[in-house]
Amino acid sequence: MEMKEKIQEKFRTLFGQDGAIFASAGRVNLIGEHTDYNGGYVFPGAIDKGIMAEVMVNGTEKVQAYSMHHDEYCEFGLNEEDKPSQNWARYLFGVCREMIKRGGKVHGFSTVFAGDVPLGAGLSSSAALESTFAFALNNLFNNGIDKFELAKIGQATEHNYCGVKCGIMDQFASLFGKAGSLIRLNCKTLEYKYFPFNPQGYKLVLIDSCVKHELASSAYNKRRASCENAAAAIRKYHPDVEFLSDAKRQWLDEVRDEIPEEDFLRAEYVIGEVQRVLDVCDALERGDYETVGEMMYQTHFGMSKLYEVSCEELDFLNKLARKMDVTGSRVMGGGFGGCTINLVKDELYEPFIAAAKEQFAARFGHEPKVYDVVISDGARKIQ
Ligand code: ADP
Ligand code: MG
């Protein structure tokens, strides 16, 4: 049975009626990593894996929610003190609360939901969940909130109800995603632009190392400090440089002797990465996927050798991709674990996946997971 039919069956069993069906998506980021807090570009798209929810206004002030993934039912009110204890329900509660805080109407509703974004794998199942409900409640209660504000509702949910201080990219991609398009988002101005992504003859595939190294948060803070330090040094000569992404490469060279070598290398990566996003956008407008792939390798190199946020497992997968002539491959997300994102010619797909599974398992003792993704529509009403 399809996910939709399973949801509908459960919904009828629990609530005896039919509701409306909404969905939103997980996301990938093709290129543009560690650029967000430097005021640079990210380049995400929604994927063909997401969350689907049947939702019906129930005429009370209570939310009745059932998560198919957890096989768990939860009921909660809409006031701040009604915060549910289940983690999954906090995402729904947070979306309700943040919508109410922004002047939106939210009353009781009943819902059954399910998803096929792997949880915690770096594809942002949480943003898919928030965006589905932000979109659904906005629609059902006729709030007329624009999509950018809905993304902020999802982001604020993470901050205030789930303890995750994330940026806006994931919710933005989930809500604004379109089939066949990636979206370049300027993290400083929040301007965005769609670019065509129709890699005919290629597949986009994630290989999940299934490792998470614990350095991530302290290393992250150190990287941020390095970037700020480099930006401050450049700003002395170029006062308009607000964020590191505003700096030209030669401006960084001018201050090379004034900052620690480590900060220089971090900044070199970031400034290069901002330019690579622009280069990838140009390449996509020409349909030049070989250049896109080359840029992905350059990003991986930068993340591994300059920014130093890769790890043995991810470098191993990247190196294997290069050896097998895969078009593009790089670590996706903050680093220290998670997935590589790979652009693979159709005919290379099977041998590459087989080799990755076998060789990774031989080296690290467990098989990586593999997720095929297609760039697809984001938040929408299905029925
Ligand atoms: P991710 O990188 O996938 O966003 P997070 O840890 O941020 O990982 O979010 C995962 C959490 O989101 C889960 O622990 C769960 O609470 C919620 N979630 C995601 N997908 C689902 C789902 N299909 N059903 C119920 N809850 C989900
Ligand atoms: Mg998340």
Coordinates of C-alpha atoms in Angstrom, one line a residue, residues 7 13 27 65 73 88 100 113-114 129 134 137 157 161 166 200 239 241 243 271 310 315 321 338 362:
I7 CA -2.5 7.4 6.2
T13 CA -10.1 4.2 11.8
R27 CA 16.1 18.6 1.0
A65 CA -2.1 13.6 16.3
Y73 CA -0.9 8.9 19.4
W88 CA 7.9 14.2 17.4
I100 CA -0.2 31.8 16.9
F113 CA 1.1 11.6 9.3
A114 CA 4.0 9.6 7.9
L129 CA 7.6 17.9 9.1
A134 CA 3.0 25.1 8.7
L137 CA -2.5 25.0 9.1
T157 CA 10.0 25.8 16.1
Y161 CA 10.7 23.9 20.9
C166 CA 19.4 26.1 12.7
Q200 CA 19.4 13.8 -17.8
P239 CA 35.0 48.7 5.4
V241 CA 32.9 43.8 4.2
F243 CA 30.5 39.1 6.2
I271 CA 35.4 32.7 -0.3
S310 CA 35.5 16.0 6.7
D315 CA 37.1 11.2 2.4
A321 CA 34.0 8.3 -6.4
G338 CA 26.6 12.1 7.5
A362 CA 35.5 -3.9 4.3

